[in-house]
Each structure stands twice: as C-alpha cells, then as structure tokens.
Amino acid sequence: GAVVSQHPSWVICKSGTSVKIECRSLDFQATTMFWYRQFPKQSLMLMATSNEGSKATYEQGVEKDKFLINHASLTLSTLTVTSAHPEDSSFYICSAVSTGLRYEQYFGPGTRLTVT
Amino acid sequence: AQSVTQPDIHITVSEGASLELRCNYSYGATPYLFWYVQSPGQGLQLLLKYFSGDTLVQGIKGFEAEFKRSQSSFNLRKPSVHWSDAAEYFCAVGADGNKLVFGAGTILRVKS
C-alpha cells in the first residue's frame, strides 16, 4: 500500500512553454502533499506544501506565480511550471502524507524536467 | 531552524563489509529522525525512523540506526552490505507542519 505516482516521469519542453506534473496517491487519501526539487547530486529542497481545497504554501524563495500548485482532490496534486526556462530543469518529486499519520510521507518516483 | 548534515558525499565499501553512514542534526527539542534510500528511477523509500523510546532503531533491509542526543547524531548502520544496497541515502529531521528537512545525501558504492 501507500503508493504515490507521478506523471510524466520525464518531460522535455521548450523555453517559454508551461508543463504540468501530476502527483497521485493511488491507494490512500492525502490531505497534504509536498513538492520538492532536487538538483543533481544535491538534496531535496522543499518547494511548497499543498493542502486539499486550499492554497499552497510556498517556501521562501520559491516563486508562486511560476510554480503553480493545485490540490483539487484528496488523491491528486499538480505542479505547473509556467514559462519554463533552462534553469528550471530539475528533478521534481512529490510526496503525500497519509491522513492522520505525522511525518508519514510517501514519495513519488519523480519527474525529470528538461527545458531546452 | 532545523538542519541536517551528512558529512560524507560518497562512501565505497566492499560487499560483505560493515557500513556506517553519518548524520548530524540541529534541532532544539526532541527530534523526529528518518533515513531514506533513493534508487535510480524509484521514489524515496523509508528505511527507519526514530520518534521516541529505544535509541537503537531497527529498519528494513537489515539497517539500523542509533540516536545519540549528546552527539546530535543518528548514524545508519548495516553489518554486511550487499551489492543491491548501492544507492543514495538521505537523513531527514521532522519540522513544523509535517515537513521534512533533508541532508545532502550520501552515495553508497559497493565493490565486489
């Protein structure tokens, strides 16, 4: 149990376009999902906290107008990278918290974004 | 603010040898501590966690970790490493709002 999927697993887009990444909890409900960014050989940096039915909370330094997060249901959160640029190329990882279990984050496999 | 330090970027051990990955944390209160493993193409998998109680924690895949408050450490150990253990390992500490703060990670290489 506790499986989190991400789609797509990798995507290439042109500079200036937008790309949407989906994060789904497959067998449990997640009131909270987190979005991380991971640069090569670096740690996971938390970008934002996504709560179902409310606005996402962004970490300091993360542009909320660039990284749009929507958590429309208890099993789906989306991250849209708007007007992508090469510096947005990265590995994006989501995690989902099973309702009621503190710190019990289940991680998706990640999405590799390359902006050309 | 909470922080996690993993001093070793890379570690290479021989198959069958013992392993210890270091983790130091900074947190004012009793920390919630975690070790995750990340293999290529797979999501982070929780190896073990410490919330309270016994300071020696057993996890999956034969891993254990010991919480030492006096040293602000939570080192991960395994008595005999297998080639399949080659991966990247992350130590993390729980923060406000169910967040996790991760260390920079340690890449484990296993030589046969």
Short mmCIF file of C-alpha atoms in Angstrom, two decimals:
data_model
loop_
_atom_site.label_atom_id
_atom_site.label_comp_id
_atom_site.label_asym_id
_atom_site.label_seq_id
_atom_site.Cartn_x
_atom_site.Cartn_y
_atom_site.Cartn_z
CA GLY A 1 0.00 0.00 0.00
CA ALA A 2 0.82 3.72 0.17
CA VAL A 3 1.82 4.17 -3.44
CA VAL A 4 2.38 7.57 -4.99
CA SER A 5 2.68 8.02 -8.72
CA GLN A 6 3.92 10.91 -10.80
CA HIS A 7 3.22 11.68 -14.40
CA PRO A 8 5.09 12.15 -16.57
CA SER A 9 8.30 10.51 -15.44
CA TRP A 10 10.27 12.75 -17.75
CA VAL A 11 9.44 15.66 -19.98
CA ILE A 12 11.29 17.91 -22.37
CA CYS A 13 9.81 21.27 -23.18
CA LYS A 14 10.87 24.40 -24.97
CA SER A 15 11.77 27.58 -23.18
CA GLY A 16 8.72 29.76 -22.60
CA THR A 17 6.20 26.96 -22.51
CA SER A 18 4.40 25.53 -19.49
CA VAL A 19 4.43 21.98 -18.25
CA LYS A 20 2.17 20.23 -15.76
CA ILE A 21 3.27 17.43 -13.45
CA GLU A 22 0.72 15.24 -11.69
CA CYS A 23 1.11 13.57 -8.33
CA ARG A 24 -1.40 10.93 -7.30
CA SER A 25 -1.84 8.89 -4.16
CA LEU A 26 -3.12 5.60 -5.52
CA ASP A 27 -4.42 3.76 -2.51
CA PHE A 28 -4.87 6.32 0.22
CA GLN A 29 -6.18 9.80 0.76
CA ALA A 30 -3.72 12.59 1.24
CA THR A 31 -4.84 15.86 2.74
CA THR A 32 -1.30 17.16 2.35
CA MET A 33 1.18 16.77 -0.46
CA PHE A 34 4.65 18.23 -0.70
CA TRP A 35 6.62 19.25 -3.76
CA TYR A 36 10.38 19.04 -3.76
CA ARG A 37 13.07 19.96 -6.21
CA GLN A 38 16.30 18.02 -6.44
CA PHE A 39 19.37 19.19 -8.32
CA PRO A 40 21.98 16.65 -9.42
CA LYS A 41 23.90 15.26 -6.50
CA GLN A 42 22.07 17.53 -4.09
CA SER A 43 19.40 17.12 -1.51
CA LEU A 44 15.68 17.54 -1.81
CA MET A 45 14.61 21.12 -1.33
CA LEU A 46 11.03 21.66 -0.28
CA MET A 47 9.23 23.98 -2.67
CA ALA A 48 5.71 24.05 -1.30
CA THR A 49 3.09 22.38 0.81
CA SER A 50 -0.15 21.54 -0.92
CA ASN A 51 -3.31 21.12 1.12
CA GLU A 52 -6.50 19.80 -0.40
CA GLY A 53 -9.01 22.54 -1.03
CA SER A 54 -6.78 25.43 -0.06
CA LYS A 55 -3.96 27.48 -1.46
CA ALA A 56 -0.49 26.04 -1.41
CA THR A 57 2.11 27.37 0.99
CA TYR A 58 5.41 28.17 -0.68
CA GLU A 59 8.83 28.09 0.88
CA GLN A 60 10.90 31.23 0.97
CA GLY A 61 12.45 32.00 -2.38
CA VAL A 62 10.04 29.90 -4.44
CA GLU A 63 8.07 31.92 -6.99
CA LYS A 64 4.42 31.05 -6.52
CA ASP A 65 3.46 32.57 -9.87
CA LYS A 66 5.97 30.38 -11.63
CA PHE A 67 5.26 27.14 -9.84
CA LEU A 68 1.50 26.81 -9.70
CA ILE A 69 0.21 24.14 -7.39
CA ASN A 70 -3.32 22.81 -7.31
CA HIS A 71 -4.60 20.18 -4.89
CA ALA A 72 -8.08 19.60 -6.20
CA SER A 73 -8.82 16.30 -4.53
CA LEU A 74 -7.56 14.04 -1.78
CA THR A 75 -5.62 11.98 -4.29
CA LEU A 76 -4.29 14.49 -6.80
CA SER A 77 -1.97 17.46 -6.71
CA THR A 78 -0.49 19.16 -9.76
CA LEU A 79 2.56 21.33 -10.23
CA THR A 80 2.63 23.57 -13.28
CA VAL A 81 5.90 25.17 -14.24
CA THR A 82 4.90 28.27 -16.16
CA SER A 83 7.05 29.98 -18.78
CA ALA A 84 9.77 27.44 -18.19
CA HIS A 85 13.42 28.35 -18.65
CA PRO A 86 16.52 26.18 -18.78
CA GLU A 87 17.29 26.97 -15.13
CA ASP A 88 14.01 25.26 -14.21
CA SER A 89 15.43 21.99 -15.46
CA SER A 90 15.50 19.70 -12.48
CA PHE A 91 14.09 16.60 -10.84
CA TYR A 92 10.74 17.29 -9.21
CA ILE A 93 9.49 14.95 -6.52
CA CYS A 94 6.17 14.89 -4.74
CA SER A 95 5.19 13.21 -1.53
CA ALA A 96 1.86 12.55 0.09
CA VAL A 97 1.01 12.37 3.75
CA SER A 98 -1.42 9.70 4.76
CA THR A 99 -4.20 11.29 6.73
CA GLY A 100 -3.52 11.37 10.44
CA LEU A 101 0.00 9.96 10.37
CA ARG A 102 2.57 12.52 11.33
CA TYR A 103 5.59 12.80 9.05
CA GLU A 104 4.48 9.68 7.22
CA GLN A 105 5.37 10.92 3.74
CA TYR A 106 5.21 8.60 0.77
CA PHE A 107 7.27 9.68 -2.18
CA GLY A 108 6.60 9.56 -5.87
CA PRO A 109 9.31 8.38 -8.27
CA GLY A 110 9.98 11.90 -9.50
CA THR A 111 9.72 13.76 -12.80
CA ARG A 112 12.77 14.82 -14.78
CA LEU A 113 12.13 18.16 -16.47
CA THR A 114 14.47 19.39 -19.17
CA VAL A 115 13.87 22.81 -20.66
CA THR A 116 15.61 23.48 -23.96
CA ALA B 1 15.70 26.19 12.24
CA GLN B 2 16.23 22.51 11.78
CA SER B 3 19.13 21.29 9.69
CA VAL B 4 20.78 18.00 8.81
CA THR B 5 24.40 17.37 7.93
CA GLN B 6 25.65 14.29 6.17
CA PRO B 7 29.43 14.72 6.14
CA ASP B 8 30.18 12.05 3.57
CA ILE B 9 29.18 12.71 -0.03
CA HIS B 10 30.43 9.34 -1.25
CA ILE B 11 31.28 6.13 0.54
CA THR B 12 32.63 2.97 -1.01
CA VAL B 13 32.56 -0.32 0.83
CA SER B 14 33.28 -3.87 -0.18
CA GLU B 15 30.43 -6.30 -0.41
CA GLY B 16 30.07 -8.08 2.91
CA ALA B 17 31.76 -5.32 4.86
CA SER B 18 30.02 -3.28 7.51
CA LEU B 19 28.62 0.17 6.81
CA GLU B 20 28.06 3.32 8.80
CA LEU B 21 26.60 6.47 7.29
CA ARG B 22 26.84 9.57 9.42
CA CYS B 23 24.09 12.06 10.13
CA ASN B 24 24.10 15.05 12.45
CA TYR B 25 21.08 17.19 13.09
CA SER B 26 20.31 20.54 14.59
CA TYR B 27 17.04 20.84 16.45
CA GLY B 28 16.10 22.35 19.76
CA ALA B 29 13.65 19.78 21.00
CA THR B 30 13.46 16.01 20.74
CA PRO B 31 13.78 15.37 17.03
CA TYR B 32 11.86 13.07 14.75
CA LEU B 33 14.56 11.43 12.62
CA PHE B 34 14.43 9.44 9.43
CA TRP B 35 16.62 7.60 6.97
CA TYR B 36 15.52 7.20 3.37
CA VAL B 37 17.09 5.42 0.43
CA GLN B 38 16.77 6.60 -3.16
CA SER B 39 17.48 4.27 -6.04
CA PRO B 40 17.51 5.45 -9.67
CA GLY B 41 14.01 5.63 -11.08
CA GLN B 42 12.39 4.97 -7.74
CA GLY B 43 10.92 7.16 -5.09
CA LEU B 44 12.47 7.64 -1.70
CA GLN B 45 11.87 4.65 0.49
CA LEU B 46 11.75 4.92 4.25
CA LEU B 47 14.34 2.69 5.91
CA LEU B 48 13.60 3.57 9.52
CA LYS B 49 12.53 6.33 11.83
CA TYR B 50 13.03 7.47 15.38
CA PHE B 51 10.30 9.26 17.29
CA SER B 52 10.98 8.28 20.91
CA GLY B 53 11.85 5.35 23.13
CA ASP B 54 14.64 2.92 22.40
CA THR B 55 17.52 4.81 20.83
CA LEU B 56 18.53 1.87 18.66
CA VAL B 57 16.04 1.58 15.83
CA GLN B 58 15.67 -1.37 13.51
CA GLY B 59 14.58 -0.84 9.96
CA ILE B 60 14.02 -2.67 6.75
CA LYS B 61 16.66 -4.44 4.67
CA GLY B 62 18.82 -5.14 7.72
CA PHE B 63 19.53 -1.48 8.53
CA GLU B 64 19.61 0.03 11.99
CA ALA B 65 20.30 3.48 13.36
CA GLU B 66 21.23 4.81 16.75
CA PHE B 67 20.02 8.12 18.14
CA LYS B 68 22.64 9.82 20.30
CA ARG B 69 21.31 13.01 21.79
CA SER B 70 24.67 14.02 23.27
CA GLN B 71 26.24 13.93 19.84
CA SER B 72 23.18 15.14 17.91
CA SER B 73 23.68 12.14 15.68
CA PHE B 74 21.57 9.48 14.04
CA ASN B 75 24.02 7.24 12.19
CA LEU B 76 22.83 4.45 9.93
CA ARG B 77 24.50 1.07 10.10
CA LYS B 78 24.40 -2.28 8.41
CA PRO B 79 26.62 -5.20 9.46
CA SER B 80 27.07 -6.69 6.00
CA VAL B 81 26.48 -4.74 2.82
CA HIS B 82 25.04 -6.29 -0.31
CA TRP B 83 25.62 -5.05 -3.84
CA SER B 84 21.93 -4.15 -4.03
CA ASP B 85 22.44 -1.60 -1.25
CA ALA B 86 24.23 0.72 -3.65
CA ALA B 87 22.06 3.83 -3.74
CA GLU B 88 21.82 7.29 -2.27
CA TYR B 89 20.87 7.63 1.36
CA PHE B 90 19.23 10.63 2.94
CA CYS B 91 18.88 11.53 6.59
CA ALA B 92 15.98 13.80 7.49
CA VAL B 93 14.52 15.55 10.51
CA GLY B 94 10.88 16.40 11.04
CA ALA B 95 9.96 20.06 11.07
CA ASP B 96 6.83 22.09 11.66
CA GLY B 97 3.78 21.27 9.59
CA ASN B 98 4.75 17.69 8.88
CA LYS B 99 7.68 18.90 6.79
CA LEU B 100 10.94 17.05 6.42
CA VAL B 101 14.35 18.69 6.22
CA PHE B 102 16.83 16.53 4.34
CA GLY B 103 20.56 16.25 4.46
CA ALA B 104 22.59 16.44 1.27
CA GLY B 105 22.71 12.70 0.89
CA THR B 106 25.44 10.07 0.82
CA ILE B 107 26.06 7.99 -2.27
CA LEU B 108 26.97 4.45 -1.39
CA ARG B 109 29.03 2.41 -3.79
CA VAL B 110 29.55 -1.29 -3.20
CA LYS B 111 32.55 -3.00 -4.73
CA SER B 112 32.70 -6.70 -5.27
#
